[in-house]
Tab-separated table of C-alpha atoms in Angstrom:
chain	number	residue	atom	x	y	z
A	1	MET	CA	0.000	0.000	0.000
A	2	LYS	CA	1.421	3.372	-1.042
A	3	SER	CA	2.013	6.108	1.508
A	4	THR	CA	-0.617	8.852	1.672
A	5	THR	CA	1.860	11.468	2.942
A	6	ALA	CA	5.482	12.321	2.358
A	7	GLN	CA	6.461	11.300	5.891
A	8	ALA	CA	7.738	7.887	4.816
A	9	PHE	CA	10.086	9.494	2.280
A	10	LEU	CA	11.854	11.881	4.657
A	11	PRO	CA	15.528	11.000	5.169
A	12	ARG	CA	17.173	10.477	8.536
A	13	GLY	CA	19.517	13.363	7.918
A	14	ARG	CA	17.644	16.640	7.700
A	15	SER	CA	20.113	18.850	5.846
A	16	LEU	CA	18.691	20.694	2.847
A	17	SER	CA	20.757	18.595	0.461
A	18	ALA	CA	19.467	15.377	2.042
A	19	LEU	CA	15.882	16.616	1.950
A	20	ARG	CA	16.172	17.722	-1.663
A	21	ALA	CA	17.609	14.381	-2.766
A	22	ALA	CA	14.960	12.412	-0.890
A	23	ALA	CA	12.125	14.542	-2.264
A	24	GLU	CA	13.012	13.420	-5.782
A	25	LYS	CA	11.674	9.966	-4.878
A	26	CYS	CA	8.514	11.156	-3.121
A	27	GLN	CA	5.277	9.367	-3.938
A	28	GLY	CA	3.339	10.700	-0.971
A	29	CYS	CA	0.437	11.725	-3.198
A	30	ALA	CA	-0.585	11.113	-6.792
A	31	LEU	CA	0.784	14.388	-8.171
A	32	TYR	CA	4.215	12.876	-8.859
A	33	ARG	CA	2.681	10.773	-11.644
A	34	SER	CA	1.914	13.696	-13.952
A	35	ALA	CA	4.708	16.096	-12.926
A	36	THR	CA	8.013	16.287	-14.777
A	37	GLN	CA	9.999	16.408	-11.539
A	38	VAL	CA	9.859	17.542	-7.942
A	39	VAL	CA	10.383	21.262	-7.412
A	40	PHE	CA	12.041	21.658	-4.026
A	41	GLY	CA	12.862	24.929	-2.302
A	42	GLU	CA	16.087	26.827	-2.892
A	43	GLY	CA	18.130	29.377	-1.017
A	44	PRO	CA	20.606	29.650	1.881
A	45	ALA	CA	20.474	26.946	4.528
A	46	HIS	CA	19.896	29.462	7.321
A	47	ALA	CA	18.063	32.272	5.558
A	48	ARG	CA	16.412	34.812	7.853
A	49	LEU	CA	13.480	35.130	5.419
A	50	MET	CA	11.470	32.283	3.922
A	51	LEU	CA	8.879	32.750	1.183
A	52	ILE	CA	6.251	30.036	0.733
A	53	GLY	CA	4.032	29.849	-2.329
A	54	GLU	CA	1.377	27.366	-3.383
A	55	THR	CA	2.666	24.911	-5.983
A	56	PRO	CA	5.052	24.935	-8.958
A	57	GLY	CA	3.748	26.164	-12.287
A	58	ASP	CA	4.483	24.872	-15.774
A	59	GLU	CA	7.841	26.640	-16.126
A	60	GLU	CA	8.894	25.631	-12.621
A	61	ASP	CA	7.993	22.011	-13.337
A	62	LEU	CA	10.190	21.999	-16.433
A	63	ALA	CA	13.093	23.865	-14.811
A	64	GLY	CA	12.952	22.100	-11.436
A	65	ARG	CA	13.194	25.451	-9.597
A	66	PRO	CA	10.578	27.500	-7.728
A	67	PHE	CA	9.317	30.886	-8.935
A	68	VAL	CA	11.038	31.095	-12.321
A	69	GLY	CA	7.905	31.684	-14.418
A	70	ALA	CA	5.879	34.861	-14.904
A	71	ALA	CA	4.900	35.023	-11.217
A	72	GLY	CA	8.529	34.492	-10.245
A	73	ARG	CA	9.697	37.304	-12.494
A	74	LEU	CA	7.144	39.638	-10.914
A	75	LEU	CA	8.250	38.471	-7.470
A	76	ASP	CA	11.874	39.240	-8.343
A	77	GLN	CA	10.898	42.778	-9.372
A	78	LEU	CA	8.948	43.344	-6.168
A	79	LEU	CA	11.693	41.917	-3.954
A	80	GLN	CA	14.180	44.271	-5.564
A	81	GLU	CA	11.853	47.243	-5.063
A	82	ALA	CA	11.345	46.213	-1.434
A	83	GLY	CA	15.090	45.972	-0.813
A	84	ILE	CA	15.105	42.198	-0.329
A	85	ASP	CA	17.877	40.096	-1.846
A	86	ARG	CA	16.362	36.919	-3.278
A	87	ALA	CA	19.792	35.260	-3.141
A	88	GLN	CA	19.624	35.581	0.665
A	89	THR	CA	16.032	34.306	0.830
A	90	TYR	CA	14.750	30.728	0.938
A	91	VAL	CA	11.917	30.237	-1.556
A	92	THR	CA	9.657	27.192	-1.660
A	93	ASN	CA	6.078	25.992	-2.145
A	94	ALA	CA	3.572	24.237	0.084
A	95	VAL	CA	3.240	21.521	-2.590
A	96	LYS	CA	6.322	20.288	-4.446
A	97	HIS	CA	4.800	18.767	-7.602
A	98	PHE	CA	2.994	20.622	-10.397
A	99	LYS	CA	-0.759	19.997	-10.520
A	100	TRP	CA	-2.291	20.736	-13.891
A	101	THR	CA	-5.168	20.190	-16.273
A	102	PRO	CA	-4.751	19.941	-20.068
A	103	ARG	CA	-6.014	22.737	-22.335
A	104	GLY	CA	-5.073	21.762	-25.851
A	105	LYS	CA	-1.271	21.603	-25.859
A	106	ARG	CA	-1.045	23.755	-22.716
A	107	ARG	CA	-0.831	22.602	-19.113
A	108	LEU	CA	-2.895	24.884	-16.914
A	109	HIS	CA	-2.215	25.233	-13.183
A	110	ALA	CA	-4.767	23.562	-10.919
A	111	LYS	CA	-5.172	24.393	-7.237
A	112	PRO	CA	-4.019	21.582	-4.927
A	113	ASN	CA	-6.648	20.166	-2.599
A	114	SER	CA	-6.352	19.768	1.161
A	115	ARG	CA	-5.326	16.115	0.879
A	116	GLU	CA	-2.417	16.985	-1.418
A	117	ILE	CA	-1.361	19.912	0.777
A	118	ASN	CA	-1.414	17.705	3.882
A	119	ALA	CA	0.467	14.936	2.080
A	120	CYS	CA	3.272	17.363	1.213
A	121	ARG	CA	3.347	19.077	4.596
A	122	PRO	CA	6.209	16.929	6.019
A	123	TRP	CA	8.545	18.446	3.410
A	124	LEU	CA	7.499	21.973	4.304
A	125	GLU	CA	7.863	21.322	8.029
A	126	ALA	CA	11.296	19.780	7.454
A	127	GLU	CA	12.368	22.837	5.452
A	128	MET	CA	11.153	25.214	8.160
A	129	SER	CA	12.879	23.189	10.866
A	130	CYS	CA	16.145	23.042	8.921
A	131	ILE	CA	16.243	26.732	8.006
A	132	ASP	CA	14.616	28.147	11.150
A	133	PRO	CA	13.810	31.520	9.523
A	134	GLN	CA	13.043	34.594	11.596
A	135	LEU	CA	10.229	35.596	9.240
A	136	ILE	CA	8.022	33.568	6.916
A	137	VAL	CA	6.017	35.321	4.209
A	138	CYS	CA	3.138	33.238	2.891
A	139	LEU	CA	2.356	34.102	-0.716
A	140	GLY	CA	-1.295	33.299	-1.272
A	141	ALA	CA	-4.098	31.555	0.564
A	142	THR	CA	-2.794	27.996	0.214
A	143	ALA	CA	0.466	28.750	2.013
A	144	ALA	CA	-1.249	30.970	4.581
A	145	GLN	CA	-3.868	28.370	5.448
A	146	ALA	CA	-1.220	25.647	5.659
A	147	LEU	CA	0.505	27.611	8.438
A	148	LEU	CA	-2.251	29.740	9.971
A	149	GLY	CA	-5.298	27.496	9.695
A	150	ARG	CA	-7.992	26.765	7.142
A	151	ASP	CA	-10.130	29.715	8.245
A	152	PHE	CA	-7.432	32.284	7.451
A	153	ARG	CA	-8.436	34.788	4.763
A	154	ILE	CA	-5.907	36.883	2.849
A	155	THR	CA	-8.602	39.431	2.063
A	156	ARG	CA	-9.171	40.108	5.765
A	157	ARG	CA	-5.756	39.683	7.376
A	158	ARG	CA	-3.225	40.416	4.671
A	159	GLY	CA	-0.102	42.189	5.909
A	160	GLU	CA	-0.545	41.270	9.586
A	161	PHE	CA	2.188	39.643	11.667
A	162	HIS	CA	1.382	36.370	13.441
A	163	PRO	CA	3.469	34.368	15.919
A	164	GLY	CA	5.599	31.709	14.232
A	165	ARG	CA	8.139	29.108	15.258
A	166	GLU	CA	10.374	29.819	18.260
A	167	GLY	CA	9.837	33.550	18.364
A	168	GLY	CA	9.632	34.010	14.612
A	169	GLN	CA	6.839	35.735	12.757
A	170	ILE	CA	4.532	34.899	9.846
A	171	LEU	CA	3.097	37.427	7.415
A	172	ALA	CA	0.606	36.551	4.672
A	173	THR	CA	0.065	38.445	1.445
A	174	TYR	CA	-1.009	37.945	-2.160
A	175	HIS	CA	0.652	35.441	-4.447
A	176	PRO	CA	2.252	37.209	-7.435
A	177	SER	CA	0.137	35.068	-9.763
A	178	ALA	CA	-2.990	36.579	-8.195
A	179	VAL	CA	-1.704	40.003	-9.248
A	180	LEU	CA	-1.163	38.758	-12.794
A	181	ARG	CA	-4.669	37.259	-12.893
A	182	ALA	CA	-6.390	40.431	-11.663
A	183	PRO	CA	-9.494	41.188	-13.753
A	184	ASP	CA	-8.398	44.637	-14.921
A	185	ASP	CA	-5.446	47.047	-14.883
A	186	ARG	CA	-6.757	49.086	-11.975
A	187	ARG	CA	-7.147	46.037	-9.741
A	188	ARG	CA	-3.755	44.747	-10.905
A	189	ARG	CA	-2.031	47.992	-9.933
A	190	THR	CA	-3.763	48.002	-6.551
A	191	MET	CA	-2.815	44.417	-5.732
A	192	ARG	CA	0.753	44.966	-6.898
A	193	ALA	CA	1.075	48.005	-4.636
A	194	GLN	CA	-0.352	46.070	-1.676
A	195	LEU	CA	1.996	43.124	-2.241
A	196	LEU	CA	4.947	45.503	-2.500
A	197	ARG	CA	3.887	47.258	0.706
A	198	ASP	CA	3.751	43.928	2.530
A	199	LEU	CA	7.215	42.947	1.271
A	200	ARG	CA	8.567	46.308	2.402
A	201	LYS	CA	6.961	45.664	5.785
A	202	ALA	CA	8.787	42.333	5.922
A	203	ALA	CA	12.076	44.019	5.002
A	204	ALA	CA	11.578	46.654	7.712
A	205	TRP	CA	10.860	43.982	10.325
A	206	LEU	CA	14.023	42.084	9.414
A	207	ALA	CA	16.043	45.305	9.584
A	208	LYS	CA	15.079	45.931	13.221
């Protein structure tokens, strides 16, 4: 009987390199069957800031790296404007395999369900334990609810600080892809400005 979570695939050693290698063999949920490869987090082993998104997209699935597609390029712009060095930041997703639905020759992103998020949670917890960041920024509702509870709403509590692990803090904001999917230019500009303001708030907190 196959495992229904990633727990059975975690290695004894919990270094990032050991976790990354072990994750390549994960079959904790069915998503591995249709994904090109696992997309594990990347960044310094003891980064002060950790960014958590939802799941890899099409470009991330092909490249094997998080946030390298359109949303990642927007995130890079916003991080630079906020004064945050991505090279000093650990970036990952709540779910490590790309979930998609076919649309002709295209593979369209599909939102992971609670079972898939829970199945992948051991990887996320292992990453957080290994890195022990001072601040975690959740990008989007999936990441925020994974850490702050299923009732958490970005629309109501975006930009607030919440107690995290061992004195750390958690801040939730929009996912860059939500900005790109905004229904019109006005809403897109508003959401972009709010996401940038939250990232600047994170930078200011880390600078204290």
